[in-house]
XYZ file of C-alpha atoms in Angstrom:
738
model
C 182.119 0.502 140.572
C 183.544 -2.972 139.967
C 184.971 -3.159 143.472
C 181.418 -2.066 144.856
C 179.859 -4.961 142.908
C 182.373 -7.381 144.354
C 181.454 -6.128 147.927
C 177.800 -6.587 147.186
C 176.880 -2.955 146.909
C 173.769 -1.977 145.073
C 174.648 -0.293 141.865
C 172.221 1.574 139.590
C 172.809 3.123 136.126
C 170.657 5.793 134.463
C 171.315 7.105 131.048
C 170.039 10.624 130.002
C 168.327 10.662 126.792
C 169.604 13.238 124.012
C 166.226 14.406 122.664
C 163.881 16.734 123.905
C 164.215 19.040 127.029
C 161.608 17.775 129.420
C 161.870 14.038 129.577
C 160.038 13.748 132.942
C 162.465 12.032 135.222
C 163.563 9.595 132.379
C 167.079 9.379 133.761
C 165.819 8.142 137.071
C 163.579 5.647 135.739
C 165.925 2.719 135.663
C 167.529 3.773 139.017
C 164.321 4.078 140.774
C 163.091 0.693 139.421
C 166.159 -0.925 140.781
C 165.706 0.632 144.050
C 162.308 -0.789 144.428
C 163.324 -4.121 142.972
C 160.931 -3.953 140.057
C 161.362 -6.348 137.069
C 160.475 -5.694 133.685
C 159.178 -9.233 132.887
C 156.696 -9.108 135.903
C 153.008 -8.347 135.674
C 152.378 -4.634 136.406
C 150.193 -5.631 139.464
C 152.989 -7.441 141.020
C 155.369 -4.444 140.384
C 152.838 -2.225 141.958
C 152.339 -4.461 144.864
C 156.182 -4.666 145.409
C 156.505 -0.944 145.248
C 153.742 -0.391 147.808
C 155.256 -3.142 150.149
C 158.652 -1.339 150.073
C 156.998 1.880 151.040
C 154.994 0.246 153.847
C 157.983 -1.360 155.204
C 159.258 2.167 156.056
C 155.974 3.792 157.117
C 152.322 2.699 156.234
C 151.613 6.500 155.677
C 153.906 6.598 152.485
C 151.622 4.028 150.535
C 148.987 6.703 149.833
C 151.570 8.651 147.958
C 152.628 5.794 145.813
C 150.905 7.234 142.649
C 153.387 10.140 142.595
C 156.096 7.612 141.750
C 154.275 6.494 138.626
C 156.373 8.743 136.180
C 159.616 7.771 138.072
C 159.098 4.013 137.791
C 157.117 4.004 134.452
C 153.986 2.346 136.045
C 150.265 3.320 135.470
C 149.330 4.050 139.148
C 145.977 5.770 139.419
C 145.679 8.938 141.607
C 143.921 8.394 144.913
C 141.975 11.095 146.975
C 145.193 12.559 148.439
C 147.368 12.794 145.380
C 144.608 13.933 143.049
C 144.338 17.010 145.330
C 147.834 18.254 145.013
C 148.678 20.937 142.564
C 151.782 20.599 140.437
C 154.140 22.401 142.734
C 153.383 20.497 145.744
C 153.158 17.203 143.591
C 156.813 17.761 142.508
C 157.966 18.589 145.948
C 156.314 15.526 147.096
C 157.860 13.330 144.619
C 161.262 14.541 145.488
C 160.515 14.053 149.301
C 159.244 10.535 148.931
C 162.233 9.203 146.886
C 164.672 11.027 149.470
C 162.799 9.254 152.370
C 162.858 5.956 150.548
C 166.695 6.435 149.583
C 167.394 7.319 153.197
C 165.796 4.071 154.539
C 167.139 1.922 151.787
C 170.801 3.026 152.424
C 170.355 2.225 156.058
C 170.591 -1.655 155.187
C 173.380 -1.383 152.651
C 175.467 1.324 150.901
C 174.242 2.456 147.507
C 176.067 3.650 144.488
C 173.810 5.521 141.937
C 175.538 6.223 138.457
C 174.006 8.746 135.929
C 175.498 8.846 132.506
C 175.516 11.662 129.890
C 174.405 14.186 132.453
C 174.899 17.027 130.083
C 171.404 16.058 128.772
C 169.679 15.721 131.964
C 166.171 17.083 131.974
C 165.063 19.777 134.329
C 162.884 17.614 136.576
C 165.895 14.996 136.870
C 168.310 17.633 137.527
C 165.933 19.174 140.409
C 165.691 15.632 141.940
C 169.588 15.196 141.612
C 169.846 18.252 143.817
C 167.451 17.163 146.526
C 168.900 13.482 146.636
C 172.451 15.011 146.756
C 171.570 17.057 149.802
C 169.559 14.085 151.218
C 172.388 11.678 151.080
C 175.330 13.940 151.955
C 175.707 12.371 155.413
C 174.583 8.816 154.246
C 176.440 5.627 152.820
C 175.419 6.789 149.357
C 177.751 7.480 146.395
C 176.273 9.348 143.347
C 178.515 9.271 140.328
C 177.806 11.535 137.527
C 179.423 11.476 134.019
C 179.001 14.582 131.951
C 180.985 16.315 129.246
C 183.538 19.047 129.955
C 181.968 22.380 130.890
C 183.114 25.912 131.768
C 181.358 25.618 134.859
C 182.371 23.431 137.747
C 180.143 20.448 138.221
C 179.008 20.598 134.403
C 176.538 23.426 134.989
C 174.349 20.931 136.978
C 174.369 22.824 140.317
C 175.779 19.943 142.000
C 178.890 21.713 143.020
C 176.835 23.226 146.033
C 176.101 19.774 147.298
C 178.210 18.970 150.335
C 181.160 16.495 149.529
C 180.891 17.261 145.930
C 184.188 16.235 144.132
C 185.129 16.721 140.347
C 187.536 14.300 138.647
C 188.464 15.603 135.287
C 189.180 12.706 132.835
C 192.090 13.506 130.458
C 193.275 11.834 127.413
C 194.545 8.322 127.682
C 198.229 7.960 127.175
C 201.113 5.467 127.518
C 200.101 2.233 129.310
C 196.461 3.078 129.479
C 196.039 3.607 125.825
C 198.049 0.452 125.093
C 195.734 -1.409 127.405
C 192.595 -0.254 125.594
C 194.172 -1.051 122.159
C 195.134 -4.406 123.233
C 191.558 -5.119 124.615
C 189.911 -3.816 121.469
C 192.041 -5.824 119.136
C 191.250 -8.973 121.195
C 187.511 -8.206 120.696
C 187.510 -7.378 116.864
C 189.978 -10.321 116.143
C 188.016 -12.897 118.212
C 191.242 -13.793 120.298
C 192.015 -13.411 123.991
C 195.488 -12.938 125.742
C 197.571 -13.446 122.729
C 197.380 -9.912 121.164
C 200.671 -7.699 121.586
C 200.039 -4.316 119.985
C 203.256 -3.036 118.458
C 204.752 0.206 119.735
C 204.201 1.823 116.084
C 200.474 0.892 116.310
C 200.094 2.425 119.860
C 201.924 5.507 118.830
C 199.827 5.847 115.503
C 196.423 5.422 117.217
C 197.250 7.273 120.245
C 198.509 10.291 118.376
C 195.640 10.392 115.865
C 192.983 9.899 118.456
C 194.377 12.551 120.979
C 193.779 9.790 123.628
C 189.902 9.896 122.994
C 188.801 6.343 124.160
C 185.836 6.182 121.730
C 188.254 7.380 118.777
C 190.802 4.789 119.875
C 188.236 2.005 119.657
C 187.017 3.307 116.221
C 190.544 3.472 114.861
C 191.184 -0.052 115.972
C 188.064 -1.467 114.295
C 188.986 0.485 111.240
C 192.467 -0.703 111.095
C 191.618 -4.324 111.814
C 189.051 -4.294 108.746
C 192.317 -3.188 106.610
C 193.633 -6.634 106.573
C 197.290 -5.343 107.272
C 200.110 -7.040 109.335
C 199.663 -5.363 112.812
C 203.238 -6.317 113.579
C 204.779 -4.719 110.508
C 205.794 -1.119 111.495
C 206.135 -0.119 107.763
C 202.616 -1.574 107.080
C 201.221 0.534 110.057
C 203.021 3.711 108.897
C 201.621 3.117 105.401
C 197.920 3.028 106.712
C 195.670 5.750 105.347
C 193.432 6.934 108.213
C 190.395 9.066 108.226
C 191.349 12.719 109.297
C 188.779 12.911 112.173
C 186.619 11.074 114.432
C 183.531 12.196 112.396
C 184.954 11.086 108.996
C 186.250 7.766 110.627
C 182.660 7.010 111.825
C 181.267 8.097 108.523
C 183.578 5.825 106.530
C 182.488 2.881 108.884
C 178.658 3.686 108.154
C 179.499 4.031 104.323
C 181.061 0.528 104.325
C 177.747 -0.902 105.276
C 175.288 -2.478 102.689
C 172.408 -0.062 101.597
C 169.720 -1.776 103.770
C 171.489 -1.567 107.207
C 172.978 1.794 106.511
C 169.541 3.236 105.760
C 168.240 1.643 108.942
C 170.877 3.194 110.918
C 170.138 6.652 109.410
C 166.459 6.519 110.078
C 167.205 5.282 113.666
C 169.461 8.394 113.985
C 166.615 10.595 113.500
C 164.531 8.750 116.501
C 167.281 9.308 119.088
C 170.238 7.546 120.662
C 167.796 5.098 122.192
C 165.014 3.694 119.852
C 162.417 0.946 119.639
C 162.626 -1.188 116.421
C 158.831 -1.022 115.598
C 159.125 2.803 115.317
C 161.446 2.269 112.299
C 159.141 0.740 109.775
C 156.319 2.298 111.268
C 157.702 5.802 110.510
C 159.469 4.758 107.498
C 157.710 1.776 105.658
C 160.282 1.854 102.979
C 162.551 -0.174 105.409
C 160.477 -3.242 105.094
C 158.724 -5.208 107.679
C 159.659 -5.224 111.387
C 161.190 -8.671 110.809
C 163.460 -7.193 108.007
C 164.395 -4.238 110.189
C 165.313 -6.430 113.126
C 167.623 -8.502 110.705
C 169.200 -5.162 109.699
C 169.704 -4.253 113.259
C 171.410 -7.628 113.910
C 173.899 -6.682 111.103
C 174.429 -3.244 112.877
C 175.103 -5.115 116.082
C 177.627 -7.161 114.389
C 179.473 -4.094 113.107
C 179.533 -2.954 116.822
C 177.400 0.301 116.024
C 174.376 -0.443 118.169
C 173.688 -2.723 121.027
C 170.379 -4.209 122.266
C 169.182 -2.210 125.247
C 165.844 -3.741 126.260
C 164.970 -7.203 124.688
C 161.200 -6.947 125.923
C 160.264 -3.945 123.858
C 162.931 -4.271 121.292
C 164.820 -1.424 122.294
C 168.289 -0.486 120.921
C 171.107 1.807 121.878
C 173.606 3.508 119.609
C 176.971 2.256 120.863
C 178.240 5.721 121.084
C 176.458 9.277 120.684
C 178.968 10.051 118.122
C 177.714 7.292 115.941
C 174.255 8.609 116.004
C 175.298 12.227 115.541
C 177.353 11.358 112.443
C 174.546 9.157 110.959
C 172.186 12.010 111.587
C 174.526 14.680 110.230
C 174.982 12.823 106.990
C 171.315 13.202 106.200
C 170.314 16.264 104.041
C 168.454 18.940 106.046
C 165.135 18.337 103.922
C 165.291 14.587 104.623
C 165.803 14.956 108.193
C 162.772 17.244 108.475
C 160.679 14.719 106.561
C 161.752 11.795 108.706
C 161.153 13.943 112.036
C 157.684 14.642 110.731
C 157.037 10.991 110.050
C 158.413 9.729 113.393
C 156.156 12.390 115.176
C 153.158 11.222 113.183
C 153.853 7.703 113.940
C 154.103 8.407 117.816
C 151.002 10.307 117.635
C 148.993 7.795 115.656
C 150.549 4.393 117.314
C 150.198 5.859 120.980
C 147.079 8.109 120.814
C 146.480 7.300 124.793
C 150.013 8.364 125.526
C 150.314 11.592 123.761
C 150.361 13.476 126.988
C 153.262 11.409 128.389
C 155.091 11.793 124.978
C 154.818 15.472 124.608
C 158.541 16.210 124.852
C 159.060 13.617 122.072
C 156.381 15.074 119.830
C 157.694 18.675 120.329
C 161.080 17.389 119.563
C 160.309 15.717 116.321
C 157.835 18.342 114.965
C 160.177 21.180 115.821
C 162.545 19.684 113.440
C 159.834 19.142 110.816
C 158.179 21.042 108.172
C 154.701 20.636 109.980
C 154.210 24.219 111.075
C 150.755 23.593 112.530
C 151.954 20.442 114.832
C 155.125 22.432 115.552
C 153.182 25.139 117.226
C 150.649 22.738 118.809
C 153.269 20.343 120.537
C 155.683 23.127 121.648
C 152.724 24.805 123.284
C 151.368 21.656 124.977
C 154.914 20.668 125.993
C 155.541 24.186 127.536
C 152.210 23.897 129.506
C 153.209 20.491 130.741
C 156.476 21.776 131.772
C 155.058 24.668 133.506
C 152.543 22.689 135.326
C 155.263 20.240 136.507
C 157.661 23.282 137.555
C 160.118 22.260 135.062
C 160.972 25.678 134.522
C 164.137 25.460 132.424
C 162.178 23.195 129.871
C 159.422 25.490 129.730
C 161.468 28.514 129.054
C 163.221 26.588 126.188
C 159.787 25.514 124.779
C 158.345 29.046 124.993
C 161.399 30.821 123.648
C 160.935 28.683 120.508
C 157.056 29.148 120.384
C 156.801 32.778 120.515
C 158.518 33.638 117.273
C 155.951 31.226 115.507
C 152.830 33.003 116.853
C 151.079 36.221 116.120
C 148.346 38.583 117.486
C 146.864 37.683 120.894
C 148.179 34.105 120.875
C 151.732 35.732 120.862
C 150.842 37.972 123.712
C 149.466 35.249 125.954
C 152.582 33.026 125.243
C 154.988 36.021 126.144
C 153.065 36.542 129.295
C 153.559 32.675 130.060
C 157.419 32.935 129.201
C 157.687 36.140 131.433
C 155.973 34.359 134.522
C 158.432 31.456 134.159
C 161.558 33.692 133.865
C 160.060 35.660 136.928
C 159.844 32.301 138.978
C 163.555 31.399 138.226
C 164.587 34.932 139.244
C 165.578 36.194 135.865
C 164.349 39.601 136.507
C 165.938 41.448 133.439
C 164.640 39.056 130.990
C 161.325 38.810 132.376
C 160.979 42.353 132.175
C 162.086 42.618 128.684
C 159.709 39.811 127.664
C 156.756 41.551 129.530
C 157.493 44.828 127.834
C 157.487 43.060 124.523
C 154.056 41.704 125.243
C 152.874 45.198 126.343
C 154.007 46.831 123.138
C 152.338 44.036 121.028
C 148.945 44.418 123.001
C 149.156 48.037 122.316
C 149.514 47.526 118.665
C 146.590 45.279 118.848
C 144.568 47.784 120.932
C 143.926 44.830 123.262
C 142.974 46.583 126.687
C 142.889 43.275 128.680
C 146.054 42.050 127.498
C 147.755 45.345 128.073
C 146.280 45.089 131.638
C 147.850 41.611 132.149
C 151.159 42.856 130.878
C 151.215 45.843 133.239
C 150.333 43.303 136.303
C 153.180 41.153 135.080
C 155.600 44.086 135.169
C 154.374 44.984 138.592
C 155.288 41.560 140.088
C 158.710 42.014 138.513
C 159.277 45.263 140.048
C 157.626 44.153 143.514
C 159.973 41.219 143.742
C 162.857 43.484 143.395
C 161.694 45.975 145.894
C 160.778 48.636 143.169
C 157.439 49.241 144.890
C 156.716 52.698 143.190
C 157.254 51.257 139.781
C 155.015 48.377 140.831
C 152.222 50.541 141.950
C 152.380 52.588 138.741
C 151.906 49.440 136.738
C 149.042 48.218 138.789
C 147.204 51.519 138.683
C 147.485 51.282 134.832
C 146.353 47.682 134.750
C 143.338 48.505 137.032
C 142.360 51.279 134.599
C 142.580 49.156 131.589
C 140.475 46.282 133.222
C 137.985 48.718 134.303
C 137.454 49.839 130.715
C 136.346 46.561 129.661
C 134.715 45.405 133.015
C 137.209 42.550 133.547
C 136.590 41.981 137.261
C 139.020 38.987 137.422
C 141.891 41.247 136.296
C 140.651 43.891 138.837
C 140.606 41.316 141.641
C 144.214 40.206 140.890
C 145.449 43.794 140.611
C 143.975 44.558 144.032
C 145.326 41.358 145.513
C 148.860 42.349 144.143
C 148.426 45.873 145.461
C 147.688 44.647 149.068
C 150.916 42.585 148.982
C 152.948 45.528 147.790
C 151.385 47.710 150.714
C 152.004 44.920 153.070
C 155.680 44.486 152.130
C 156.170 48.463 152.553
C 154.761 48.152 156.121
C 151.504 50.025 155.000
C 149.012 47.573 156.708
C 145.973 49.886 156.491
C 146.258 50.121 152.637
C 147.055 46.457 152.424
C 143.966 45.414 154.295
C 141.684 47.759 152.244
C 143.224 46.402 149.053
C 142.612 42.791 150.188
C 139.100 43.391 151.240
C 138.208 45.014 147.915
C 139.643 41.983 145.969
C 137.764 39.740 148.413
C 134.452 41.335 147.531
C 135.245 40.609 143.760
C 136.509 37.096 144.491
C 133.119 36.394 146.155
C 131.105 37.731 143.431
C 133.060 35.458 140.961
C 132.724 32.423 143.574
C 136.506 31.840 143.473
C 136.736 30.195 146.619
C 140.364 29.318 146.450
C 141.269 32.951 146.076
C 138.898 33.873 148.663
C 140.631 31.634 151.077
C 144.113 33.060 150.148
C 142.637 36.542 150.857
C 141.142 35.699 154.086
C 144.715 34.293 154.991
C 146.458 37.266 153.754
C 144.068 39.559 155.825
C 144.960 37.295 158.888
C 148.618 37.971 158.484
C 148.022 41.692 158.074
C 145.916 41.684 161.233
C 148.470 39.748 163.054
C 151.258 42.220 162.005
C 149.138 44.980 163.352
C 148.663 43.286 166.465
C 144.993 42.465 166.165
C 145.015 39.007 167.131
C 141.250 38.497 167.455
C 140.759 39.601 163.848
C 143.792 37.627 162.657
C 142.319 34.446 164.243
C 138.976 35.100 162.807
C 140.349 35.529 159.202
C 142.425 32.527 159.531
C 139.403 30.439 160.715
C 137.387 31.542 157.795
C 140.198 30.588 155.417
C 140.474 27.093 157.071
C 136.829 26.637 156.829
C 136.929 27.342 153.094
C 139.920 25.298 152.513
C 138.229 22.343 154.482
C 135.284 22.455 152.206
C 137.397 22.467 149.091
C 139.569 19.741 150.386
C 142.962 21.301 149.859
C 145.148 19.512 152.229
C 148.179 21.613 151.632
C 146.293 24.986 152.208
C 144.576 23.365 155.325
C 147.966 22.803 156.607
C 148.919 26.506 155.876
C 145.971 27.670 157.820
C 146.792 25.412 160.847
C 150.154 26.888 160.735
C 148.731 30.554 160.774
C 146.403 29.798 163.638
C 149.426 28.191 165.517
C 151.303 31.682 165.054
C 148.425 33.572 166.434
C 148.330 31.130 169.533
C 152.045 31.695 169.931
C 151.297 35.636 170.167
C 148.623 34.806 172.685
C 151.067 32.591 174.575
C 148.752 29.724 174.009
C 151.540 27.423 173.574
C 149.675 24.136 173.973
C 147.205 25.237 171.334
C 150.210 26.522 169.080
C 151.936 23.215 169.399
C 148.722 21.197 168.559
C 148.223 23.422 165.427
C 151.808 23.014 164.294
C 151.850 19.312 164.854
C 148.636 19.161 162.639
C 150.229 21.335 159.952
C 153.387 19.142 159.988
C 151.424 15.981 159.889
C 149.536 17.250 156.698
C 152.666 18.205 155.104
C 154.493 15.093 155.896
C 151.428 13.281 154.364
C 151.579 15.206 151.312
C 155.430 15.297 151.176
C 156.081 19.027 151.317
C 159.586 19.108 152.811
C 159.520 22.703 152.640
C 156.578 23.330 154.899
C 157.725 20.570 157.165
C 160.864 22.845 157.740
C 158.600 25.610 158.530
C 156.865 23.415 161.045
C 159.948 22.653 162.820
C 160.799 26.233 163.104
C 157.219 26.883 164.545
C 157.254 23.919 166.909
C 160.788 25.014 168.133
C 158.952 28.318 169.187
C 156.069 26.523 170.722
C 158.183 24.006 172.738
C 160.459 26.848 173.692
C 157.485 28.905 175.009
C 156.424 25.563 177.125
C 159.986 25.549 178.650
C 160.906 22.343 176.621
C 164.194 23.814 175.595
C 165.370 20.448 174.491
C 162.705 19.865 171.954
C 163.062 23.577 170.834
C 166.687 22.995 170.083
C 166.073 19.992 168.144
C 163.414 21.653 166.225
C 165.213 24.740 165.429
C 168.342 22.846 164.429
C 166.248 20.779 161.820
C 164.600 23.870 160.408
C 168.193 25.676 160.205
C 169.621 22.873 158.232
C 166.758 22.795 155.813
C 166.624 26.729 155.414
C 170.262 26.589 154.569
C 169.935 23.971 152.095
C 167.089 25.901 150.346
C 168.977 29.160 150.726
C 165.839 30.899 151.897
C 167.289 34.077 153.491
C 163.876 35.454 154.466
C 163.079 32.588 156.405
C 166.602 32.204 157.887
C 166.351 36.001 159.270
C 163.215 34.959 161.199
C 164.740 31.706 162.383
C 168.006 33.348 163.646
C 165.797 35.711 165.809
C 163.974 32.660 167.266
C 167.341 31.020 168.053
C 168.487 34.379 169.638
C 165.734 34.003 172.154
C 166.428 30.535 172.811
C 170.104 31.476 173.445
C 168.889 34.157 176.009
C 166.866 31.616 177.907
C 169.955 29.540 177.907
C 171.729 32.366 179.449
C 174.024 32.817 176.431
C 173.490 36.375 176.310
C 176.374 37.365 173.989
C 175.308 34.663 171.362
C 171.757 35.861 171.514
C 172.771 39.459 170.534
C 175.235 38.065 167.983
C 172.356 36.198 166.269
C 170.079 39.165 166.537
C 172.945 41.357 164.688
C 173.375 38.564 161.995
C 169.439 38.446 161.325
C 169.429 42.437 161.085
C 172.260 42.134 158.512
C 170.457 39.551 156.618
C 167.244 41.612 156.621
C 169.071 44.701 155.230
C 170.577 42.468 152.559
C 167.220 41.126 151.414
C 165.302 44.539 152.112
C 162.826 42.954 154.553
C 162.907 45.235 157.731
C 161.182 43.848 161.009
C 157.813 45.107 161.633
C 157.072 47.209 164.717
C 155.255 44.483 166.601
C 157.888 41.867 165.942
C 160.767 44.585 167.022
C 158.865 45.119 170.503
C 158.215 41.342 170.949
C 162.022 40.607 170.384
C 163.032 43.339 172.918
C 160.820 41.990 175.524
C 162.031 38.493 174.921
C 165.670 39.447 174.934
C 165.339 41.957 177.867
C 166.831 39.201 180.572
C 169.949 38.895 178.261
C 170.300 42.764 178.062
C 170.093 43.033 181.763
C 172.683 40.186 182.103
C 175.476 41.812 179.972
C 174.347 45.556 179.950
C 173.769 47.860 176.954
C 177.363 48.337 175.955
C 178.110 44.721 175.701
C 174.843 43.974 173.886
C 175.499 46.645 171.205
C 179.114 45.320 170.823
C 177.725 41.687 170.589
C 175.072 42.917 168.022
C 177.585 44.808 165.869
C 179.897 41.675 165.787
C 176.975 39.576 164.734
C 176.080 41.892 161.822
C 179.576 41.194 160.513
C 179.065 37.421 160.188
C 178.623 36.156 156.797
C 175.654 33.740 156.169
C 177.407 30.459 156.808
C 178.997 31.536 160.066
C 175.539 32.894 161.171
C 174.167 29.432 160.566
C 176.922 27.641 162.390
C 176.450 29.847 165.283
C 172.749 29.051 165.285
C 173.427 25.237 165.157
C 176.001 25.775 167.912
C 173.360 27.136 170.316
C 171.016 24.192 169.284
C 173.697 21.586 169.961
C-alpha cells in the first residue's frame, strides 16, 4: 500500500463495525465516498452534485439511479420515479451493478487499491457487494485487500475464494528482526525519541516470548514496560519485571491505571462500539458530566494511546484496537452492561427520531443486550423486516432466530414463517423444513386454520424446490382445504398459483394452465393486479411450452398492459422478454431483437445485471436467426460469463443448447453435439428435463450438423459432452463464441 501511494494510486480504506449484523453497507461508505471524491466538510448539495457529475461523465442514463447510492455514500438523496418503483430485490441488484459500472470506469483512468479491514465483522449487504465487485474487477487494474481473523475456511468464510485471482496470505507471528523493529519503533513512540533506541536482546526475547509474536500484544507490553521506569539496557532489570500473564490482563492493567473519570468514560464507550461519537456518552450516561468534560476525558485516553480521533467533524472516536474495547466491555458486570445498552438504545431512539429506520441494526443490537423486553422484541422484528426487504438474508436469519423464542401464539407462528422463507431463499432446505414444521405444530395447538394453511404452503415450496412434487401437492391440498374452511381467498389463490407451478415443472401443462386460471379468477376478484400480471405471464409460458404461440402472445400482451398501467419497469422488461421469445418461435427475428433490446434497455436503466445477462442470451438467439453470427457470438459469450459467475445451472443448460445450434451453423458439428450432451448432463443433475417442443426444435436446428457427421459420430460426440464437468462445458461454449 505504501508503494501504491508513492506511485499515485488511489487507496481507500473501509473498516467494518463490530456491532449489529446488518450495518447497511457501512464498510463501503468511506471507500465509496473516496471513489466519488466526496468531502465531509462540503455542503450536502455540492456532494450530491459531484456524485451526479461523476455518474454523468460515464453515461447520462446513470444519473437517474443516483438515489440508489444514498446508503453507500451516507447522503440523503430522495427517490425519483424510477428508483421509487423498484422493489427491494431489484434495488439491491441495481446498487451492486451501479457501483460495479462506476468502478469499471474509474479504474480505466488509474489503478485502484481498495482496503477493507476487520472483514470477519462484515455485514451481509457489504459481503454481497464484495462478491459482485470482486467478480467485476477480476480483469481490471483493481486490487482489493481484505484483512480478517483466521478462519477454518479459506477466505475467512467470506466466499471470496471463488473470485478469480483470489490469493490468501496468512500472517504468522512476528519473530527475530521483525519483532525487534516493531519493539524499537514502539519504544521511540512511547519515549518520545527518534533513532536513538536500541532494544537489548533481553528485552526483545522477553517481549517476543511473552507476546507469541502478536503485534498488538508487543505494543501493549512495550507501553507497560516503559511505564515501569526500569533501565531497558539492564538485562537483570528486564528479567526481574513482573508482566501480566495474558493480553487481556495486560490491557486491563493499563485501564486500571487510569483515573476514575477517564476509566469510566472508556467503559461506557466500550458499550457503544469500537467507533463511537462523543455526544452519545453523556447523552446515554449523564453521570459522566457535560460533553466538554467527556471530550476532556477522551483527550486523556488519547494520550494513554487507548483511543484515537476518527472523524473530527462529528466528534467520532475509535478504540485503538478491538481488544481494548473487548477488555473494557468484559470488565463491566453483566447487569451494568445490560443497563448501559438500554440507555444507549434509548438515547439513539430519542436523540435521532427521524433516523430510527436507518439505525435499526444499532437499536436491535443494544436492546437485545438490555433488560427492555418490549423494545428487544420490537427492534429485532423491525431490523429483521428491514433486512428481509433489503435481501440481507444472513442478517434477517440472525435477527429472526433470536426473535422467535421471545414470542408466543400467532406472533410466533408468523415470525417462524418469515424465518422459514428466508432459509428457503438461501437454500437451507433442511432447516427451512424444520422451522416450517415447528410453525405448523404450534398453529395446530392454537387451532389456527389460516396459520396452518400458510405453514403447509411454505412446506410445499420447500418440497417443490427440491423436486419432491408429490409431497408438495399433498401440502397444497391440505392448505387449500384449511383456507376454504375460513374463506381465505388470498390463501387459496396462492395455493392454486403454486400448484400450477408444480404441474408446469412436472410437464403437466394442462393442469398447470387450469390452476393458473383458477388463481387468476381469485386475484381478479381481489383486484391484485400485480399477481394477475404474473399469472398472465405464467399462462403465456405454459402456452409457449405447449406450442400455442397465439395464446402465448395474447397472455403476455395482457401481462404487459397491466404492468404498463402499474408502472413496474422491471416487470415490463420481463414481458418484453417473453414476447421476444414468442417472436423467436415464430421466426420473427426482427421483432424478437426489438423486444429483447427494449427489455435490455429497461434492465440496464434499472441496473438488473442478471436480466441483462438473459437479454444477451436472447439477443444472441435473435441475431443468430438473422444470420448475424458475429453478433450472436458476442452476445452468447457475454451471457455465458455472467451465468457462470452466478452459477445458474438451469440458465446454463439452455444457453449451452443455444450455442450448440450456433456451432452447427458454423459447421462445427462435433462441438455442437458435445454441447448438446453437456446440456443434457446438466439438466439431469438439476432435474429439469427438456420439454417436447424444445426437443423437437433442437432436433430440427441440429439436423444439418447430424447430416454432416452421421448418427454414430453425433452419438459419440453427445456422449463425450455428457462427460464434461461444468467448467469444461463453459470453456467449450466460449471457444465456439471466440
